[in-house]
Short mmCIF file of C-alpha atoms in Angstrom, two decimals:
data_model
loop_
_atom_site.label_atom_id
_atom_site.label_comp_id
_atom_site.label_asym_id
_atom_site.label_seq_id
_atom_site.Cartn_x
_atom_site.Cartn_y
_atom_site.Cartn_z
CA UNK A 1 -8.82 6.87 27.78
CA UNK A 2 -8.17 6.55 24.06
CA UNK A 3 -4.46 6.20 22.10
CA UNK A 4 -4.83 9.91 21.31
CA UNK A 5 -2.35 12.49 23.13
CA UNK A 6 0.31 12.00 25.12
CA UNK A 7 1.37 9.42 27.09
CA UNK A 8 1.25 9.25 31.04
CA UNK A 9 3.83 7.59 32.93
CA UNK A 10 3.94 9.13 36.01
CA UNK A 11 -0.17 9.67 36.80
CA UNK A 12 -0.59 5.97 36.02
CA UNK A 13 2.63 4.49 37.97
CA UNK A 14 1.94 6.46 41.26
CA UNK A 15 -1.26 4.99 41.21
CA UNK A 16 -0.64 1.61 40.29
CA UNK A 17 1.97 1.54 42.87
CA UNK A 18 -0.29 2.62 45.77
CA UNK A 19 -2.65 -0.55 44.64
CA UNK A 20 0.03 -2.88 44.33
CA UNK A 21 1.13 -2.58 48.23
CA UNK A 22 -2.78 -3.14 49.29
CA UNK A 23 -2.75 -6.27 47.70
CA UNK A 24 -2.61 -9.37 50.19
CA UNK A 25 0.62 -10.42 51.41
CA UNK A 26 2.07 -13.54 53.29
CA UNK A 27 0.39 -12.55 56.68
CA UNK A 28 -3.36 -11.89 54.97
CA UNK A 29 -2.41 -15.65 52.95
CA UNK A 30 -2.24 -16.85 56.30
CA UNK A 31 -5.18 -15.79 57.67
CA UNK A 32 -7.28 -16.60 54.42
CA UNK A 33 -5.65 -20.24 54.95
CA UNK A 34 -7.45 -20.91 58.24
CA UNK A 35 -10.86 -19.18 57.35
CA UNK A 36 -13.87 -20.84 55.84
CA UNK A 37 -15.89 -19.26 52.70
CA UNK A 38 -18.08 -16.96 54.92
CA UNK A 39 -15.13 -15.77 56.86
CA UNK A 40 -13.18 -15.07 53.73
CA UNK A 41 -16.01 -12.79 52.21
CA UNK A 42 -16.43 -11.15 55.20
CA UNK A 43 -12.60 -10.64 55.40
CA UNK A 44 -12.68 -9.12 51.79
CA UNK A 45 -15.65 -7.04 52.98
CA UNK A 46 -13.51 -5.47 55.26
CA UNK A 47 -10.48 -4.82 52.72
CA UNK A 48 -10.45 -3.40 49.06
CA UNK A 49 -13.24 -5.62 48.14
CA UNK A 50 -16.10 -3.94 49.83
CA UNK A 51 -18.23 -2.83 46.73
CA UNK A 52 -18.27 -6.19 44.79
CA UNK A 53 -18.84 -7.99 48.27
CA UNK A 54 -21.51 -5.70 49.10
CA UNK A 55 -23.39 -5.60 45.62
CA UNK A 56 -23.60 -9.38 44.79
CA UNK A 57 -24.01 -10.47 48.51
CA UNK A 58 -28.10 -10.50 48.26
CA UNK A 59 -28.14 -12.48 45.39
CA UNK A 60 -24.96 -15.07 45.77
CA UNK A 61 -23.64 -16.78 48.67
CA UNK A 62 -20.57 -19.13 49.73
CA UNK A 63 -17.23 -19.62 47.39
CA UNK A 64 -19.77 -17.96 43.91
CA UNK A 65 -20.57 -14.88 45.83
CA UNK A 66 -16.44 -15.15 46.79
CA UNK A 67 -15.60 -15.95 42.78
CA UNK A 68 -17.99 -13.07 41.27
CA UNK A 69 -16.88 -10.37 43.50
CA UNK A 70 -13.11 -11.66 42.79
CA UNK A 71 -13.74 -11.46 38.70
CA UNK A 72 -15.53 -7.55 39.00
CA UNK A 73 -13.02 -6.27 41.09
CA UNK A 74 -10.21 -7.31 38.92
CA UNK A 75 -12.34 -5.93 36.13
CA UNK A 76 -12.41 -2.63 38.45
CA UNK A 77 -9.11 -2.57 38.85
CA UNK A 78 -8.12 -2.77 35.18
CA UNK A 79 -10.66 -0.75 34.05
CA UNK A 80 -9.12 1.90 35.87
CA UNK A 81 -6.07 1.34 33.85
CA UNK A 82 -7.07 1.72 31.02
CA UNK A 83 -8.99 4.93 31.95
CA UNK A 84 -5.88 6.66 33.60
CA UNK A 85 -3.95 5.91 30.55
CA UNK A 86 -3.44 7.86 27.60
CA UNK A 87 -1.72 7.38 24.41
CA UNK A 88 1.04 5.06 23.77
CA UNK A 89 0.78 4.10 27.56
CA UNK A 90 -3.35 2.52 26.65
CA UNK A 91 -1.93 0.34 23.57
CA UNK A 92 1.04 -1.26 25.98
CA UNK A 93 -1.74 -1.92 28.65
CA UNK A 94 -4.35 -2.85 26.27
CA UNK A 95 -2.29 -4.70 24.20
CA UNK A 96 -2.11 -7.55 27.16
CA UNK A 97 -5.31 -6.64 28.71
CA UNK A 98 -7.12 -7.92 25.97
CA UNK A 99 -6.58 -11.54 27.66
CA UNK A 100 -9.97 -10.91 29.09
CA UNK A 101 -11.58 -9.84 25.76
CA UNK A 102 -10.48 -13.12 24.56
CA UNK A 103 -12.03 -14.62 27.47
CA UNK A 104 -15.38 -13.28 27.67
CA UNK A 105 -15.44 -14.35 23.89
CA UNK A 106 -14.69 -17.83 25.20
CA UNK A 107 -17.62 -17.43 27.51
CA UNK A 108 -19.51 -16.39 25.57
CA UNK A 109 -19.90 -18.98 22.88
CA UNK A 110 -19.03 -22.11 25.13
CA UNK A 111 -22.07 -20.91 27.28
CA UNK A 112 -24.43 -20.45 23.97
CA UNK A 113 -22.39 -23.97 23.21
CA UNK A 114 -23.72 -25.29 26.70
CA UNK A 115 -27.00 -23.34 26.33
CA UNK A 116 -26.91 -22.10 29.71
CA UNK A 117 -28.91 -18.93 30.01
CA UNK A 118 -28.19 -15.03 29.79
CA UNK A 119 -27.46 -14.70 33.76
CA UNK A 120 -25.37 -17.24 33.98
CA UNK A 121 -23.16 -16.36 31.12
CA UNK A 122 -22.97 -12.64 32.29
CA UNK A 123 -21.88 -13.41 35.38
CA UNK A 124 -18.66 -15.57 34.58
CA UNK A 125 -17.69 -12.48 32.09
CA UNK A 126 -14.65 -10.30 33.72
CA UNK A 127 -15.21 -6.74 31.94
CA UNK A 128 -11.58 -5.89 32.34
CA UNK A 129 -10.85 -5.87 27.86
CA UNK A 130 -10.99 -3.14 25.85
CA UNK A 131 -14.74 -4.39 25.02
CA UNK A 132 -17.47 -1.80 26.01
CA UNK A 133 -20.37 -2.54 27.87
CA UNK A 134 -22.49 -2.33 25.02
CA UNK A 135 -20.27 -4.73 22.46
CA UNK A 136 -20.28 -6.99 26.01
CA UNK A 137 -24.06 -7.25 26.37
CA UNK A 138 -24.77 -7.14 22.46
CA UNK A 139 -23.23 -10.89 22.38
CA UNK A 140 -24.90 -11.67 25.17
CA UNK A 141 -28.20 -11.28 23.63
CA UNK A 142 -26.47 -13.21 20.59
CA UNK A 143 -29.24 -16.39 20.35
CA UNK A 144 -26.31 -18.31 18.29
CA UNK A 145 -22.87 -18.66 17.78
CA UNK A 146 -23.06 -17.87 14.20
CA UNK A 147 -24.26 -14.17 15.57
CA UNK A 148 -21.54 -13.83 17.81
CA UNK A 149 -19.11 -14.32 14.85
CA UNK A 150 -21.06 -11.61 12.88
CA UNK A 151 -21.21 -9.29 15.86
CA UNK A 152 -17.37 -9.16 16.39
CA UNK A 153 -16.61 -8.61 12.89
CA UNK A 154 -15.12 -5.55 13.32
CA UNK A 155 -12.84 -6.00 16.40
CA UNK A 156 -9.17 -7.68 16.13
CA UNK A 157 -10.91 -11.22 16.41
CA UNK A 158 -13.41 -10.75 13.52
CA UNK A 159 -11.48 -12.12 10.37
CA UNK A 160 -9.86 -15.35 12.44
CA UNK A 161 -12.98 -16.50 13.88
CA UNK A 162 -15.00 -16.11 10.65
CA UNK A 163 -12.10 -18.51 9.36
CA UNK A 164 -12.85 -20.73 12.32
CA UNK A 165 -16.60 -20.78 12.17
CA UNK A 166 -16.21 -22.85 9.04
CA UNK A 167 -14.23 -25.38 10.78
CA UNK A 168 -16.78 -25.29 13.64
CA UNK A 169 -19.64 -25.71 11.17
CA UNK A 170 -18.11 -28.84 9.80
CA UNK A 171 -16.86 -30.51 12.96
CA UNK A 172 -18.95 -29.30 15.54
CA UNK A 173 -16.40 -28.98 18.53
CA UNK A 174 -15.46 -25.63 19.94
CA UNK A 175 -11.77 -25.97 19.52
CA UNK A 176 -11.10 -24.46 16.02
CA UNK A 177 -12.84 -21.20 17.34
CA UNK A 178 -10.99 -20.78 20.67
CA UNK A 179 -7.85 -21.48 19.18
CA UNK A 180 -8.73 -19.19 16.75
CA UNK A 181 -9.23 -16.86 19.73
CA UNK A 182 -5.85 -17.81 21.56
CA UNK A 183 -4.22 -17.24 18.54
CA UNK A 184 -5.51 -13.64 17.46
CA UNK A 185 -4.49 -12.85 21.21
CA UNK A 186 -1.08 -13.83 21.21
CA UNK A 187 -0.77 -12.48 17.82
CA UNK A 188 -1.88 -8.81 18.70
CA UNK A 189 0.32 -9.15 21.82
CA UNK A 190 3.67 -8.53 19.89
CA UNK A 191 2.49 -7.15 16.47
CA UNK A 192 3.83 -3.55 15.69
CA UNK A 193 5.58 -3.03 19.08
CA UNK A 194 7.23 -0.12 19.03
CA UNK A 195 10.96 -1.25 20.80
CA UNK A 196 12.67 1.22 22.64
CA UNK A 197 15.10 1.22 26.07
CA UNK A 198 11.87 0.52 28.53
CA UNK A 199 9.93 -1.31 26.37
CA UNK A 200 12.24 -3.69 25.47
CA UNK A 201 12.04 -5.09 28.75
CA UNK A 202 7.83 -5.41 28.39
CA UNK A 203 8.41 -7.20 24.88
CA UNK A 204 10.93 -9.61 26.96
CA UNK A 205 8.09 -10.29 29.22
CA UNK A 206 5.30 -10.75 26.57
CA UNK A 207 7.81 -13.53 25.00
CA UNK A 208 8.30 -15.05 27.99
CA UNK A 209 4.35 -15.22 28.36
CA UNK A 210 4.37 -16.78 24.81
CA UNK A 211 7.41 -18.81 25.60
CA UNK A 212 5.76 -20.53 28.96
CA UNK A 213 2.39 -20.72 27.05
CA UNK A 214 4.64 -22.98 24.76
CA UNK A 215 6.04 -25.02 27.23
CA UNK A 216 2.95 -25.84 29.18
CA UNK A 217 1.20 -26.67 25.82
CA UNK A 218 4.15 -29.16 24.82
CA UNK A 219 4.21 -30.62 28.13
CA UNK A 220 0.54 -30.99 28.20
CA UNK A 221 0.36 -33.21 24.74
CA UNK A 222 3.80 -34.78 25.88
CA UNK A 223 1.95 -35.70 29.00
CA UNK A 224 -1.52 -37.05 27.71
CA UNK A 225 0.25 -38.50 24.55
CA UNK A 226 -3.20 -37.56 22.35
CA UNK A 227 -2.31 -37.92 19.03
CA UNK A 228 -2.77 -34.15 18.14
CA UNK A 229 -0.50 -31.94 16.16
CA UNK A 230 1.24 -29.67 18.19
CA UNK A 231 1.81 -27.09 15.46
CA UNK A 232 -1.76 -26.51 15.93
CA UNK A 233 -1.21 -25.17 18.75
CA UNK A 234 1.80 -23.10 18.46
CA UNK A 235 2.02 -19.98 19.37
CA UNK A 236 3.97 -17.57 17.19
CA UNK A 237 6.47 -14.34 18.48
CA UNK A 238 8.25 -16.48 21.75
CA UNK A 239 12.26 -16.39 21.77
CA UNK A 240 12.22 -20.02 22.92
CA UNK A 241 10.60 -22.54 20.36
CA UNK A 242 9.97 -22.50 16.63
CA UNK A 243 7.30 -24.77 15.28
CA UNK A 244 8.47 -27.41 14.38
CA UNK A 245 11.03 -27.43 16.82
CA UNK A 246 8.41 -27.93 19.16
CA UNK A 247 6.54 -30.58 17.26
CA UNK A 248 9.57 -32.96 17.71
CA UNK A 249 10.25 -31.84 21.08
CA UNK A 250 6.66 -32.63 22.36
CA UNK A 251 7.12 -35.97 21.18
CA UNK A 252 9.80 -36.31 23.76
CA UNK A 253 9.69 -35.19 27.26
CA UNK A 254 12.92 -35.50 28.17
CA UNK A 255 14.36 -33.80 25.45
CA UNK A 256 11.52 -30.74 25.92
CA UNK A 257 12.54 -30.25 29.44
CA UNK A 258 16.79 -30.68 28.57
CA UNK A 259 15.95 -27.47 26.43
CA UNK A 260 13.64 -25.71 28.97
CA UNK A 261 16.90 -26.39 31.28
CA UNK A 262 19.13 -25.16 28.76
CA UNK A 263 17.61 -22.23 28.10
CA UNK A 264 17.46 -17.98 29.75
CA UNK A 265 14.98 -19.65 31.89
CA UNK A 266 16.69 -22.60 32.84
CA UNK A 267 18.00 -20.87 35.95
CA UNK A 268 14.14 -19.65 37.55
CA UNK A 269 12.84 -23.25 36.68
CA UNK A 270 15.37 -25.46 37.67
CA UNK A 271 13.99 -26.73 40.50
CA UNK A 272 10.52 -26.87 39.04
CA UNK A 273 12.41 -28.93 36.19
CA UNK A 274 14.03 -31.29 38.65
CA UNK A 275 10.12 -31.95 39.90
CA UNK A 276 9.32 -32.62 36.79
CA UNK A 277 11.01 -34.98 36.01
CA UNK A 278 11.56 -37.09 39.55
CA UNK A 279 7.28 -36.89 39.26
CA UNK A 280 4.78 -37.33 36.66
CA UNK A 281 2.39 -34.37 38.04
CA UNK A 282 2.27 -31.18 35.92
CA UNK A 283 0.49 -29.26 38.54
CA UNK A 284 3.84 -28.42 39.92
CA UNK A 285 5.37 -27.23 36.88
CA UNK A 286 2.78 -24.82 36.04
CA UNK A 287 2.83 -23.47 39.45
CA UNK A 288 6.71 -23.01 39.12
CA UNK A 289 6.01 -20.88 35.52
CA UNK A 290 3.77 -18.53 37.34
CA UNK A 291 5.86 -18.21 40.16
CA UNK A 292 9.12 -17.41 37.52
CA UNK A 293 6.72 -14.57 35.43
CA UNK A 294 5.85 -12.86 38.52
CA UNK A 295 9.54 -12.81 40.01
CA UNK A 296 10.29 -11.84 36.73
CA UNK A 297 7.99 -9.27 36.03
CA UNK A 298 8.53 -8.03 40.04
CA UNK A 299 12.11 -7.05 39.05
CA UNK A 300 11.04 -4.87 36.06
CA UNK A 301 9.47 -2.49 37.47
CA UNK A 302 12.73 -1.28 39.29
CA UNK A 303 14.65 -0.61 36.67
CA UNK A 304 12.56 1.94 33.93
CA UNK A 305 9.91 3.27 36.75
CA UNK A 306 8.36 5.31 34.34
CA UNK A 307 7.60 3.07 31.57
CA UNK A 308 4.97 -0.10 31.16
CA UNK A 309 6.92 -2.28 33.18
CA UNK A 310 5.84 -1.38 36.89
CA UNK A 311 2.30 -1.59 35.21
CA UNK A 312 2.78 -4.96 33.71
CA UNK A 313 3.88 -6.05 37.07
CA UNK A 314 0.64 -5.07 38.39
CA UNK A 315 -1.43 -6.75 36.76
CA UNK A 316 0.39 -10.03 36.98
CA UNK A 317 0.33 -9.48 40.60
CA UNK A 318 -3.81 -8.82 40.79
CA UNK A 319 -4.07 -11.64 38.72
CA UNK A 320 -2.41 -13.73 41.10
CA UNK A 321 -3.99 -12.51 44.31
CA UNK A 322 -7.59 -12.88 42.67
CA UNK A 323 -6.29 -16.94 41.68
CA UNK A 324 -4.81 -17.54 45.04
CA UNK A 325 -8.13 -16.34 46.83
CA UNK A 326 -10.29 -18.93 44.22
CA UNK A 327 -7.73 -21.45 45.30
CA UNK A 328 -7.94 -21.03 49.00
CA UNK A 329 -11.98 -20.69 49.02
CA UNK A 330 -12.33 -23.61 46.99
CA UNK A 331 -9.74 -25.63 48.63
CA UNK A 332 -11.78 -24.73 51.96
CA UNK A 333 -15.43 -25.62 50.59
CA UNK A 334 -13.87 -29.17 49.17
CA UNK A 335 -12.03 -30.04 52.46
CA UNK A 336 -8.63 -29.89 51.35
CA UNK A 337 -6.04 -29.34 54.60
CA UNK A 338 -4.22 -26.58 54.89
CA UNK A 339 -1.14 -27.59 53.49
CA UNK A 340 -2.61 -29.01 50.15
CA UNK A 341 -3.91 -25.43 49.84
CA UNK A 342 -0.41 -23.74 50.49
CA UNK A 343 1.21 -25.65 47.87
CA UNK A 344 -1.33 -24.56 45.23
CA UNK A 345 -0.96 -21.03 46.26
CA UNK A 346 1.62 -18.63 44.26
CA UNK A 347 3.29 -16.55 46.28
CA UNK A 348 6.71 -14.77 46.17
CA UNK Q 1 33.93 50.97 5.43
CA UNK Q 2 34.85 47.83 7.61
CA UNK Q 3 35.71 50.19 9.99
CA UNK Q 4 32.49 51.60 9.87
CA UNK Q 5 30.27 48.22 10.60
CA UNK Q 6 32.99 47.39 13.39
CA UNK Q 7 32.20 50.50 15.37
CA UNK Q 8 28.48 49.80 14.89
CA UNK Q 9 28.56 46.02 15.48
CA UNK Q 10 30.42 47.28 19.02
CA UNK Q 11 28.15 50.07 19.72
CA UNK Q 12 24.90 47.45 19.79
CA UNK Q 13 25.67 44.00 20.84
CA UNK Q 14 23.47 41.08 19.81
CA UNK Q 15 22.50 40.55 23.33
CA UNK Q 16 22.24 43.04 26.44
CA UNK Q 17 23.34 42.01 29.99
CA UNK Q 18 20.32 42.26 31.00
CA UNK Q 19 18.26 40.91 28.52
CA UNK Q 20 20.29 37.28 28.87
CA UNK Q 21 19.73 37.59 32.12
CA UNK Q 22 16.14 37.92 31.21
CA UNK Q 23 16.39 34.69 29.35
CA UNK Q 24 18.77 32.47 31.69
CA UNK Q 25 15.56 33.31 34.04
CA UNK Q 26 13.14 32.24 31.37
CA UNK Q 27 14.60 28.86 30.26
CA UNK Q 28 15.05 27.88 34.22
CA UNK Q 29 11.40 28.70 34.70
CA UNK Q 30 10.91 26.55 31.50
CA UNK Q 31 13.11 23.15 33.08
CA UNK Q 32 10.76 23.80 36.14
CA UNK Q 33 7.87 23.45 34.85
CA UNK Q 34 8.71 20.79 32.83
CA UNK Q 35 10.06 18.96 35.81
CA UNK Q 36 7.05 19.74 37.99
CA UNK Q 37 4.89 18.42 35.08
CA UNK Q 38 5.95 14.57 35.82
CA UNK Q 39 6.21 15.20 39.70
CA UNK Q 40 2.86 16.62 39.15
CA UNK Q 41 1.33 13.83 37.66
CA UNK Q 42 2.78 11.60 39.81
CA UNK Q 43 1.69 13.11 42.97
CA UNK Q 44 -1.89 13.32 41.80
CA UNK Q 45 -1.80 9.77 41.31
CA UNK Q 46 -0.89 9.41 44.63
CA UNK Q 47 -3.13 11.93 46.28
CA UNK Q 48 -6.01 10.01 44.62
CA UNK Q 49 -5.55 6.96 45.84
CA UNK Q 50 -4.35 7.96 49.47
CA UNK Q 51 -5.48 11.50 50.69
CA UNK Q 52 -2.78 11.96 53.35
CA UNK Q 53 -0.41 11.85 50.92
CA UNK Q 54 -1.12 15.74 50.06
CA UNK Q 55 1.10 17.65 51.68
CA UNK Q 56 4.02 15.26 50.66
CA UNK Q 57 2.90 15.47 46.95
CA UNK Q 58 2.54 19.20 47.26
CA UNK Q 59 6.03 19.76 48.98
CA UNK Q 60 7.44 17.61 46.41
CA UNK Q 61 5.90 19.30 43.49
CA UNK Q 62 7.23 22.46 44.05
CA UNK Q 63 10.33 21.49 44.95
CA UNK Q 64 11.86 22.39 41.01
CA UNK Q 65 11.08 25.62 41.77
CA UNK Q 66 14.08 26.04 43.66
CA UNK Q 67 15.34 26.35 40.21
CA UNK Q 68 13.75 29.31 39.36
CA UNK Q 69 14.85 31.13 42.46
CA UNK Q 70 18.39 30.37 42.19
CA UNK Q 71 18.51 31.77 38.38
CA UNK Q 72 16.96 34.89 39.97
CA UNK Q 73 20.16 36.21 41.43
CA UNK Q 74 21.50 36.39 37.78
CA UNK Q 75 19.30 39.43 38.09
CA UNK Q 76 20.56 41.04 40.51
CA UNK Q 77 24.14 40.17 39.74
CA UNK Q 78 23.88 41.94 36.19
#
């Protein structure tokens, strides 16, 4: 509800719990698999996904009407967080919720960018952030991107983007104002944590967010070998790199992944690592980091039940079964075989 | 003189029998209720998202109360 009061542990836990074991597991994967796009939405229809199935089906069919119900029921779901919650409880949640805040912004301006129009835009949006409804629709009636600046002046993204929009003006790409974005996100994410006992385990897990983002952005440049400066894109609060650490290290594969491999992680990725570097794909990789946060984050929970952590999980875990379902219905539609779809699928 | 307060200060103690019985009764109704706060809570949470879950969450949330009727035979002890 607000950051006011007390905080609720217990209300929000119980809850959150009861969710997590009606997500999809293995068996329901398996199904999903071996189903085409109409069988899959009428397979949601029939679990948790019922409302958003049944309130976009007149108007979308096939893998969108799959997608849009997929992005408002993980807005649903996290809504609901952040409703249950009160007081110190909201700012841990929010704190990492506000991924999707950062998000919609995206969407925002790269569809006023793309000038696609108003129904299009709204649609891709996933109201999960702490954004209201009314902030939400307010930039999407902005006409330009200038007015989307102005209008979020006074949330956490206000002073960086105004910075950006400069940069925009006088290059004309996107990227200084969604890594302006990125940035204010990841910032926000660590800034004036309170540390104690149980939440020392959440900041562990927001650095090891940072710490992957990191990694996958090094790996990236190393990979396509664009002449860009990686300090650009550093992010700042991860345990893992410093900046310029990572600006030599993304000059040299090798040497990036001998310190992935050295490092806390080095034991959840090693076999990604070895894949790495027997094969050129990155694919892979990434699939291995998301696979590592959510066996990470599953273990959490256990230990401080009444704290952020079994939360945290959560979400990482709703997250994932909303980007497994995209994979598989998309995989389907494009003809992929059922094995090709497995291996994109992350699953513990 | 000395004498004097002695006899009085053993003539009145601070505390009755009774009336720390009275409180022993008190601050174990007090620990229940805080524990039955959380279990509270918790068992809402649960009743809301699963309804057959309410006679579980209501057994369990008065289970600290066992608490209160143990520290009742200080009562009748004193």
């Amino acid at each position: 509800m607000s950051t006011a009061g007390g905080s609720n542990p217990e209300y929000v836990t119980a809850r959150v719990r009861a969710r997590r074991s009606a997500l999809y597991g293995d068996e329901e994967y398996r199904k999903l698999i071996r189903m085409g796009p109409a069988e899959i939405a009428r397979f949601m229809e029939e679990s948790d996904y019922e409302d958003e199935i049944n309130a976009l089906g007149s108007r979308h069919s096939g893998v969108d009407l799959i997608e849009y119900a997929l992005n408002r029921n993980l807005a649903k779901q996290f809504d609901d967080l952040l409703r249950w919650a009160d007081g110190r409880l909201y700012d841990l949640i929010a704190r990492y919720l506000r991924k999707f805040d950062a998000w919609n912004v995206k969407t925002v301006i790269r569809g006023i960018y793309s000038e696609a129009d108003r129904d299009a835009i709204a649609d891709d949006l996933i109201r999960a952030g702490e954004f209201d409804e009314d902030l939400l629709d307010q930039l999407l009636d902005a006409p330009t991107i200038e007015d989307v600046v102005d209008r979020l002046s006074g949330t956490i993204f206000g002073n960086d983007l105004e910075d950006a929009y400069e940069d925009y003006e006088d290059t004309g790409v996107l990227v200084p104002l969604e890594n302006a974005i990125d940035r204010t996100y990841y910032e926000h994410l660590l800034e004036g944590l309170v540390v104690d006992e149980a939440t020392q385990q959440y900041r562990e897990f927001l650095e090891a967010e940072i710490d992957f983002r990191n990694a996958r952005n090094a790996l990236r440049l190393a990979q396509s070998g664009a002449d860009i400066d990686p300090a650009d894109y550093y992010i700042d609060g991860g345990s893992l790199f410093t900046a310029s650490e990572l600006a030599t290290l993304s000059q040299n594969r090798d040497e990036l992944v001998t310190k992935i491999r050295e490092s806390k992680y080095g034991d959840d990725l090693s076999a990604a690592l070895d894949e790495l570097e027997s094969a050129e794909s990155l694919i892979n990789f990434e699939r291995a980091l998301d696979i590592a946060l959510l066996e990470y984050t599953d273990a959490l929970g256990h230990v401080f039940p009444l704290s952020i952590t079994p939360i945290a999980s959560y979400i990482l875990a709703k997250e994932r079964e909303v980007d497994n379902i995209r994979a598989i219905a998309r995989g389907r539609e494009a003809g992929l075989p059922e094995e090709q779809i497995e291996q994109e699928l992350v699953i513990l | 003189m000395f004498e004097a307060l002695l006899q009085q200060a053993e003539a009145a103690p601070a505390l009755e029998p009774t009336a720390a019985a009275a409180l022993a009764v008190g601050l174990a109704a007090f620990g229940a209720g805080y524990a039955e706060r959380g279990i509270g809570a918790a068992a809402m949470g649960a009743i809301a998202e699963d309804d057959s879950l309410f006679v579980n969450g209501l057994i369990l949330t008065v289970l600290p109360e066992t608490l209160v009727i143990l520290a009742l035979v200080v009562v009748f002890l004193v």
